[in-house]
């Protein structure tokens, strides 16, 4: 796609820049929409209406107004904090999250970087978010933030293992790390999707979904923030746009793991109806719809379930998810050998 | 189920009349006045005796009797299994208000005694952690004394408004 | 490599913390996430209720002040004070007044328990049950509002009677609520009570053995959660509670140990069912006619003397120790607040647990700081 852009634009660097910024065009409006959706979904689950006024129809522009408010807010940096780390952490968080979008195939014609090690790259680069959270918690010079940050690093590092193993199951089945190739392999009807490939891949998906919830710190694994225990966790001391960056990262991360899940298990940009409604533009539509579906499920869980305790969280990971994931990986491999 | 006069009879036999005194003809509920230096012993006996079995300290209140220039501690105790209750009182002079702590008998007395100390200035001997509880640690005076005058300034803030 | 050094961390939970239910400050000494010691500091909301009462010109004027102690269950506070004064003065109130008082006290108990279990879910991280509880609490507050105009602080129960009569459709409204509410309890149970994560977070956490509970003079759902069968409504009856049929709910350790957080929680849920039973009986019993102010004295001038009267509020034993010197204003009013006493057990049961457990324990004690600090 870069080549196509280069034909129209005066300078190849400009083409590259536009190419790189394209996921941003999807991610930003998506975050605005997702925050609004989260409020509406939670509201309707809780027997209330949520924002109804701003912008007229069901408060659609509430998050835009919130964002404008947030930009105008004073940027408070605690006087006893480590200033550089404190200011840098939110940007690093978003960098880690955004960089991962580079290898997501949004459509058959668009992928940021056509890497052969796409799946591996995503798992690697998203770990930066952990680092930034640890930075934020430490730099705040606040004990609550520190507790939150310590929890986060323990949690994300632990849950990376089942995530990786679940992704590995898919890779065993497909034989490639390239996400575009994985998507292409699933074209055709809905039954070509990898989730229907074998029963063990279905289990792999369940494992992937649970551990990805923990990866992006969503309930029931939202311990790093755990509003009612740690006040705000690692971002207690943040305000204004820097806090907004963390919020942005959280939602972008949710989007990322949902998209990755749909690429790995639900056919990526493929239409569920075979050739009907398929093509590069429809591909973007299907990709985002599938992602939004998983985001809705995450919201649903968040507003239904309580939160685990930190030791129980570790129990779930080390005593259940990891052994299951490894056994499942062996079974996936056996299935591939036999059939 | 025992009446206060029965309990008094038991207490008198055990501790002697100089330590316990029965006030019968008072309005609503009769009570027993216990010497401040015997209250712990009496409380322990009341709790541990099988017939009395007072396992529950309902309330402990500090009172300032301005007319008599004394301070008093009132104990309302109750037996959850035997279902009887009793009122005890300790009366101490205003100048040197020392009462034995019953914290070791009923743990709940810990906070009650701190409150009584905070509000009326009664000192409970043997209390493990006698600090103010409701007022700030460096507050002056004891608010529930009848002659209490609020301090003019607290950390530079004007107190009476 | 130099010797690695570890040290305990002191951290202040509160006074501005989302899960301390107000302005409680708990000084936590932490070893990692393990609580070595928890020291509660209270008094941030101290308003000298007792001193205020002493300067009132009339006993009736104390009632708006007792409202403001436990502002989640104001009626129960008023009832306690009214009963103490009526015993002191020897006033008998009519059957109609007693029935209305019981209905209100039990409605208030349900409303208060709804707040308790809703916010408890919130503490554990479940957001939705909270708003469902508030939806149903609204119905109760609507009944209160239509009766006395207030939704939170009622000044409704007076010494000797009530401030004014109930509206004509009062019985229908209460009957509607009695019909409406029981299915909702099942909803809470499905959503929160028997949720696996909720059970994991609360069972075997903050275990309070029965003898410790008694020694700390805990009361209400805390004491009953520890398996002690003790309810003042049955064991030291006041008003006309001895004429109603209801069960005293105790914790049985169904999900863990007797006296854990889950037991304290379930006692509240099941008590709401019992309150509905009492309300249903009281509505049928309540006479339609009668002056609710008939026994309200014009001037209250009790003889010299003192009284300690206790009632079972949603949070436990609320006692009033009132001393009269024979004048129009009280000489001393001491409120034995259930939360104050219940909270004092916190250090004993939170040692050795984790930070998240402290939140669960404080939530299960169900404190209202207005009453602790008075």
PDB file of C-alpha atoms in Angstrom, chain A residues 79-281:
ATOM      1  CA  UNK A  79       6.841  18.089  43.609  1.00  0.00           C
ATOM      2  CA  UNK A  80       8.605  15.085  45.122  1.00  0.00           C
ATOM      3  CA  UNK A  81       8.239  12.905  42.062  1.00  0.00           C
ATOM      4  CA  UNK A  82      10.863  11.831  39.585  1.00  0.00           C
ATOM      5  CA  UNK A  83       9.905  14.461  37.045  1.00  0.00           C
ATOM      6  CA  UNK A  84      11.337  12.940  33.890  1.00  0.00           C
ATOM      7  CA  UNK A  85       9.972   9.443  34.431  1.00  0.00           C
ATOM      8  CA  UNK A  86       6.664  10.844  35.600  1.00  0.00           C
ATOM      9  CA  UNK A  87       6.171  12.912  32.475  1.00  0.00           C
ATOM     10  CA  UNK A  88       7.488  10.308  30.108  1.00  0.00           C
ATOM     11  CA  UNK A  89       5.579   7.252  31.351  1.00  0.00           C
ATOM     12  CA  UNK A  90       2.195   7.987  29.706  1.00  0.00           C
ATOM     13  CA  UNK A  91       3.789   8.564  26.316  1.00  0.00           C
ATOM     14  CA  UNK A  92       5.799   5.391  26.584  1.00  0.00           C
ATOM     15  CA  UNK A  93       2.626   3.517  27.451  1.00  0.00           C
ATOM     16  CA  UNK A  94       0.856   4.731  24.370  1.00  0.00           C
ATOM     17  CA  UNK A  95       3.919   4.140  22.222  1.00  0.00           C
ATOM     18  CA  UNK A  96       4.035   0.516  23.247  1.00  0.00           C
ATOM     19  CA  UNK A  97       0.401   0.067  22.535  1.00  0.00           C
ATOM     20  CA  UNK A  98       0.357   1.936  19.234  1.00  0.00           C
ATOM     21  CA  UNK A  99       3.467   0.257  17.898  1.00  0.00           C
ATOM     22  CA  UNK A 100       1.665  -3.055  18.091  1.00  0.00           C
ATOM     23  CA  UNK A 101      -0.984  -1.863  15.638  1.00  0.00           C
ATOM     24  CA  UNK A 102       1.693  -1.861  12.939  1.00  0.00           C
ATOM     25  CA  UNK A 103       1.303  -5.557  12.273  1.00  0.00           C
ATOM     26  CA  UNK A 104      -2.469  -5.811  12.538  1.00  0.00           C
ATOM     27  CA  UNK A 105      -3.932  -6.560   9.113  1.00  0.00           C
ATOM     28  CA  UNK A 106      -6.910  -4.235   9.021  1.00  0.00           C
ATOM     29  CA  UNK A 107      -7.870  -5.359   5.561  1.00  0.00           C
ATOM     30  CA  UNK A 108      -6.521  -7.548   2.819  1.00  0.00           C
ATOM     31  CA  UNK A 109      -4.867  -4.463   1.362  1.00  0.00           C
ATOM     32  CA  UNK A 110      -3.663  -2.675   4.457  1.00  0.00           C
ATOM     33  CA  UNK A 111      -1.150  -3.737   7.061  1.00  0.00           C
ATOM     34  CA  UNK A 112       1.286  -1.319   8.650  1.00  0.00           C
ATOM     35  CA  UNK A 113       4.343  -3.513   8.367  1.00  0.00           C
ATOM     36  CA  UNK A 114       4.241  -6.813   6.582  1.00  0.00           C
ATOM     37  CA  UNK A 115       6.422  -8.631   9.096  1.00  0.00           C
ATOM     38  CA  UNK A 116       6.972 -12.325   8.965  1.00  0.00           C
ATOM     39  CA  UNK A 117       7.198 -12.416  12.751  1.00  0.00           C
ATOM     40  CA  UNK A 118       4.049 -10.346  13.325  1.00  0.00           C
ATOM     41  CA  UNK A 119       2.615 -12.379  16.181  1.00  0.00           C
ATOM     42  CA  UNK A 120       5.926 -12.457  17.956  1.00  0.00           C
ATOM     43  CA  UNK A 121       6.409  -8.734  17.446  1.00  0.00           C
ATOM     44  CA  UNK A 122       3.043  -7.903  19.038  1.00  0.00           C
ATOM     45  CA  UNK A 123       3.742  -9.979  22.116  1.00  0.00           C
ATOM     46  CA  UNK A 124       7.145  -8.381  22.470  1.00  0.00           C
ATOM     47  CA  UNK A 125       6.240  -4.783  21.926  1.00  0.00           C
ATOM     48  CA  UNK A 126       3.196  -4.718  24.187  1.00  0.00           C
ATOM     49  CA  UNK A 127       5.453  -5.545  27.134  1.00  0.00           C
ATOM     50  CA  UNK A 128       6.600  -1.945  27.003  1.00  0.00           C
ATOM     51  CA  UNK A 129       3.289  -1.005  28.589  1.00  0.00           C
ATOM     52  CA  UNK A 130       4.315  -2.888  31.726  1.00  0.00           C
ATOM     53  CA  UNK A 131       7.494  -0.908  31.874  1.00  0.00           C
ATOM     54  CA  UNK A 132       5.671   2.380  31.575  1.00  0.00           C
ATOM     55  CA  UNK A 133       3.219   1.434  34.310  1.00  0.00           C
ATOM     56  CA  UNK A 134       6.086   0.526  36.578  1.00  0.00           C
ATOM     57  CA  UNK A 135       7.725   3.831  35.718  1.00  0.00           C
ATOM     58  CA  UNK A 136       4.550   5.746  36.470  1.00  0.00           C
ATOM     59  CA  UNK A 137       4.026   4.011  39.787  1.00  0.00           C
ATOM     60  CA  UNK A 138       7.586   4.467  40.907  1.00  0.00           C
ATOM     61  CA  UNK A 139       7.966   8.039  39.707  1.00  0.00           C
ATOM     62  CA  UNK A 140       4.766   9.187  41.440  1.00  0.00           C
ATOM     63  CA  UNK A 141       6.441   8.711  44.805  1.00  0.00           C
ATOM     64  CA  UNK A 142       3.134   7.525  46.167  1.00  0.00           C
ATOM     65  CA  UNK A 143       2.789   4.293  48.089  1.00  0.00           C
ATOM     66  CA  UNK A 144      -0.566   3.437  46.594  1.00  0.00           C
ATOM     67  CA  UNK A 145       0.806   3.955  43.112  1.00  0.00           C
ATOM     68  CA  UNK A 146       3.774   1.819  43.924  1.00  0.00           C
ATOM     69  CA  UNK A 147       1.567  -0.999  45.184  1.00  0.00           C
ATOM     70  CA  UNK A 148      -0.467  -0.753  42.003  1.00  0.00           C
ATOM     71  CA  UNK A 149       2.624  -0.771  39.837  1.00  0.00           C
ATOM     72  CA  UNK A 150       4.095  -3.790  41.602  1.00  0.00           C
ATOM     73  CA  UNK A 151       0.850  -5.641  41.143  1.00  0.00           C
ATOM     74  CA  UNK A 152       0.805  -4.743  37.471  1.00  0.00           C
ATOM     75  CA  UNK A 153       4.256  -5.990  36.709  1.00  0.00           C
ATOM     76  CA  UNK A 154       3.617  -9.245  38.550  1.00  0.00           C
ATOM     77  CA  UNK A 155       0.313  -9.668  36.802  1.00  0.00           C
ATOM     78  CA  UNK A 156       1.289  -8.822  33.252  1.00  0.00           C
ATOM     79  CA  UNK A 157       4.510 -10.771  33.339  1.00  0.00           C
ATOM     80  CA  UNK A 158       2.664 -13.824  34.653  1.00  0.00           C
ATOM     81  CA  UNK A 159      -0.217 -13.632  32.255  1.00  0.00           C
ATOM     82  CA  UNK A 160       2.055 -13.190  29.286  1.00  0.00           C
ATOM     83  CA  UNK A 161       2.881 -16.885  29.546  1.00  0.00           C
ATOM     84  CA  UNK A 162      -0.603 -18.289  28.941  1.00  0.00           C
ATOM     85  CA  UNK A 163      -1.160 -15.649  26.259  1.00  0.00           C
ATOM     86  CA  UNK A 164       1.976 -16.646  24.448  1.00  0.00           C
ATOM     87  CA  UNK A 165       1.182 -20.329  24.713  1.00  0.00           C
ATOM     88  CA  UNK A 166      -2.342 -19.785  23.405  1.00  0.00           C
ATOM     89  CA  UNK A 167      -0.978 -17.807  20.471  1.00  0.00           C
ATOM     90  CA  UNK A 168       1.574 -20.506  19.956  1.00  0.00           C
ATOM     91  CA  UNK A 169      -1.233 -23.037  19.545  1.00  0.00           C
ATOM     92  CA  UNK A 170      -2.490 -21.083  16.562  1.00  0.00           C
ATOM     93  CA  UNK A 171       0.993 -20.880  15.165  1.00  0.00           C
ATOM     94  CA  UNK A 172       1.406 -24.623  15.501  1.00  0.00           C
ATOM     95  CA  UNK A 173      -1.802 -25.055  13.537  1.00  0.00           C
ATOM     96  CA  UNK A 174      -0.979 -22.531  10.824  1.00  0.00           C
ATOM     97  CA  UNK A 175       2.766 -22.805  10.633  1.00  0.00           C
ATOM     98  CA  UNK A 176       3.400 -19.104  10.272  1.00  0.00           C
ATOM     99  CA  UNK A 177       3.934 -16.060  12.475  1.00  0.00           C
ATOM    100  CA  UNK A 178       2.763 -13.707   9.786  1.00  0.00           C
ATOM    101  CA  UNK A 179      -0.636 -12.318  10.737  1.00  0.00           C
ATOM    102  CA  UNK A 180      -1.535 -11.457   7.151  1.00  0.00           C
ATOM    103  CA  UNK A 181      -0.886 -15.034   6.098  1.00  0.00           C
ATOM    104  CA  UNK A 182      -2.903 -16.319   9.024  1.00  0.00           C
ATOM    105  CA  UNK A 183      -5.818 -14.131   7.923  1.00  0.00           C
ATOM    106  CA  UNK A 184      -5.547 -15.252   4.326  1.00  0.00           C
ATOM    107  CA  UNK A 185      -5.555 -18.885   5.390  1.00  0.00           C
ATOM    108  CA  UNK A 186      -8.964 -18.379   6.948  1.00  0.00           C
ATOM    109  CA  UNK A 187     -10.697 -16.969   3.876  1.00  0.00           C
ATOM    110  CA  UNK A 188     -13.723 -18.654   2.474  1.00  0.00           C
ATOM    111  CA  UNK A 189     -16.693 -19.472   4.675  1.00  0.00           C
ATOM    112  CA  UNK A 190     -17.085 -19.112   8.404  1.00  0.00           C
ATOM    113  CA  UNK A 191     -15.994 -22.740   8.875  1.00  0.00           C
ATOM    114  CA  UNK A 192     -12.521 -21.956   7.659  1.00  0.00           C
ATOM    115  CA  UNK A 193     -11.965 -19.816  10.714  1.00  0.00           C
ATOM    116  CA  UNK A 194      -9.403 -21.243  13.055  1.00  0.00           C
ATOM    117  CA  UNK A 195     -11.792 -21.341  15.990  1.00  0.00           C
ATOM    118  CA  UNK A 196     -13.618 -24.143  14.151  1.00  0.00           C
ATOM    119  CA  UNK A 197     -10.401 -25.776  13.041  1.00  0.00           C
ATOM    120  CA  UNK A 198     -10.147 -28.086  16.023  1.00  0.00           C
ATOM    121  CA  UNK A 199     -11.691 -28.338  19.471  1.00  0.00           C
ATOM    122  CA  UNK A 200      -8.349 -27.564  21.031  1.00  0.00           C
ATOM    123  CA  UNK A 201      -8.062 -24.287  19.213  1.00  0.00           C
ATOM    124  CA  UNK A 202     -11.403 -23.361  20.694  1.00  0.00           C
ATOM    125  CA  UNK A 203      -9.943 -24.016  24.137  1.00  0.00           C
ATOM    126  CA  UNK A 204      -6.912 -22.005  23.106  1.00  0.00           C
ATOM    127  CA  UNK A 205      -9.214 -19.118  22.310  1.00  0.00           C
ATOM    128  CA  UNK A 206     -10.855 -19.271  25.726  1.00  0.00           C
ATOM    129  CA  UNK A 207      -7.437 -19.286  27.364  1.00  0.00           C
ATOM    130  CA  UNK A 208      -6.312 -16.437  25.153  1.00  0.00           C
ATOM    131  CA  UNK A 209      -9.364 -14.374  26.005  1.00  0.00           C
ATOM    132  CA  UNK A 210      -9.035 -14.852  29.759  1.00  0.00           C
ATOM    133  CA  UNK A 211      -5.360 -14.077  29.853  1.00  0.00           C
ATOM    134  CA  UNK A 212      -5.730 -11.129  27.526  1.00  0.00           C
ATOM    135  CA  UNK A 213      -8.266  -9.683  29.955  1.00  0.00           C
ATOM    136  CA  UNK A 214      -5.522  -9.760  32.534  1.00  0.00           C
ATOM    137  CA  UNK A 215      -3.021  -8.361  30.070  1.00  0.00           C
ATOM    138  CA  UNK A 216      -5.122  -5.255  29.566  1.00  0.00           C
ATOM    139  CA  UNK A 217      -6.095  -4.990  33.244  1.00  0.00           C
ATOM    140  CA  UNK A 218      -9.803  -5.399  32.837  1.00  0.00           C
ATOM    141  CA  UNK A 219     -12.149  -6.709  35.505  1.00  0.00           C
ATOM    142  CA  UNK A 220     -11.951  -9.279  37.060  1.00  0.00           C
ATOM    143  CA  UNK A 221      -8.228  -8.659  36.767  1.00  0.00           C
ATOM    144  CA  UNK A 222      -8.155  -4.886  37.176  1.00  0.00           C
ATOM    145  CA  UNK A 223      -5.940  -4.988  40.236  1.00  0.00           C
ATOM    146  CA  UNK A 224      -3.396  -2.410  39.102  1.00  0.00           C
ATOM    147  CA  UNK A 225      -6.092   0.227  39.213  1.00  0.00           C
ATOM    148  CA  UNK A 226      -8.510  -1.413  41.615  1.00  0.00           C
ATOM    149  CA  UNK A 227     -10.307   1.782  42.389  1.00  0.00           C
ATOM    150  CA  UNK A 228     -11.771   0.644  45.676  1.00  0.00           C
ATOM    151  CA  UNK A 229      -8.503  -0.611  47.143  1.00  0.00           C
ATOM    152  CA  UNK A 230      -5.643   1.367  45.702  1.00  0.00           C
ATOM    153  CA  UNK A 231      -7.558   4.574  45.002  1.00  0.00           C
ATOM    154  CA  UNK A 232      -6.403   4.702  41.371  1.00  0.00           C
ATOM    155  CA  UNK A 233      -3.419   2.407  41.376  1.00  0.00           C
ATOM    156  CA  UNK A 234      -0.481   3.520  39.291  1.00  0.00           C
ATOM    157  CA  UNK A 235      -2.231   6.580  37.870  1.00  0.00           C
ATOM    158  CA  UNK A 236      -3.395   8.047  41.190  1.00  0.00           C
ATOM    159  CA  UNK A 237      -1.145  11.077  40.850  1.00  0.00           C
ATOM    160  CA  UNK A 238      -1.839  11.754  37.181  1.00  0.00           C
ATOM    161  CA  UNK A 239      -4.187  14.409  35.948  1.00  0.00           C
ATOM    162  CA  UNK A 240      -5.294  16.051  32.780  1.00  0.00           C
ATOM    163  CA  UNK A 241      -3.933  14.834  29.493  1.00  0.00           C
ATOM    164  CA  UNK A 242      -1.280  12.602  31.013  1.00  0.00           C
ATOM    165  CA  UNK A 243      -3.994  10.661  32.736  1.00  0.00           C
ATOM    166  CA  UNK A 244      -5.850  10.756  29.445  1.00  0.00           C
ATOM    167  CA  UNK A 245      -2.918   9.055  27.772  1.00  0.00           C
ATOM    168  CA  UNK A 246      -3.187   6.149  30.185  1.00  0.00           C
ATOM    169  CA  UNK A 247      -6.893   5.950  29.507  1.00  0.00           C
ATOM    170  CA  UNK A 248      -6.181   6.014  25.786  1.00  0.00           C
ATOM    171  CA  UNK A 249      -3.647   3.248  26.216  1.00  0.00           C
ATOM    172  CA  UNK A 250      -6.065   1.134  28.172  1.00  0.00           C
ATOM    173  CA  UNK A 251      -8.700   1.338  25.485  1.00  0.00           C
ATOM    174  CA  UNK A 252      -6.184   0.964  22.668  1.00  0.00           C
ATOM    175  CA  UNK A 253      -4.868  -2.155  24.389  1.00  0.00           C
ATOM    176  CA  UNK A 254      -8.344  -3.583  24.645  1.00  0.00           C
ATOM    177  CA  UNK A 255      -8.801  -2.940  20.965  1.00  0.00           C
ATOM    178  CA  UNK A 256      -5.459  -4.493  20.177  1.00  0.00           C
ATOM    179  CA  UNK A 257      -6.067  -7.773  21.987  1.00  0.00           C
ATOM    180  CA  UNK A 258      -9.548  -7.969  20.510  1.00  0.00           C
ATOM    181  CA  UNK A 259      -8.215  -7.446  17.005  1.00  0.00           C
ATOM    182  CA  UNK A 260      -5.452  -9.943  17.567  1.00  0.00           C
ATOM    183  CA  UNK A 261      -8.020 -12.416  18.857  1.00  0.00           C
ATOM    184  CA  UNK A 262     -10.136 -11.972  15.771  1.00  0.00           C
ATOM    185  CA  UNK A 263      -7.132 -12.343  13.485  1.00  0.00           C
ATOM    186  CA  UNK A 264      -5.965 -15.487  15.218  1.00  0.00           C
ATOM    187  CA  UNK A 265      -9.282 -17.212  15.703  1.00  0.00           C
ATOM    188  CA  UNK A 266     -12.096 -15.425  13.875  1.00  0.00           C
ATOM    189  CA  UNK A 267     -10.820 -14.968  10.379  1.00  0.00           C
ATOM    190  CA  UNK A 268      -9.510 -11.409  10.672  1.00  0.00           C
ATOM    191  CA  UNK A 269     -10.813  -9.277   7.820  1.00  0.00           C
ATOM    192  CA  UNK A 270     -12.677 -12.174   6.218  1.00  0.00           C
ATOM    193  CA  UNK A 271     -16.401 -11.943   5.789  1.00  0.00           C
ATOM    194  CA  UNK A 272     -18.338 -14.703   7.535  1.00  0.00           C
ATOM    195  CA  UNK A 273     -20.438 -15.156   4.368  1.00  0.00           C
ATOM    196  CA  UNK A 274     -17.725 -16.220   1.955  1.00  0.00           C
ATOM    197  CA  UNK A 275     -17.545 -13.860  -1.008  1.00  0.00           C
ATOM    198  CA  UNK A 276     -20.618 -11.930   0.013  1.00  0.00           C
ATOM    199  CA  UNK A 277     -19.709  -8.530   1.524  1.00  0.00           C
ATOM    200  CA  UNK A 278     -16.022  -9.133   1.165  1.00  0.00           C
ATOM    201  CA  UNK A 279     -13.286  -6.959  -0.245  1.00  0.00           C
ATOM    202  CA  UNK A 280     -10.690  -4.526   1.133  1.00  0.00           C
ATOM    203  CA  UNK A 281     -13.219  -1.992   2.473  1.00  0.00           C
TER     204      UNK A 281
END
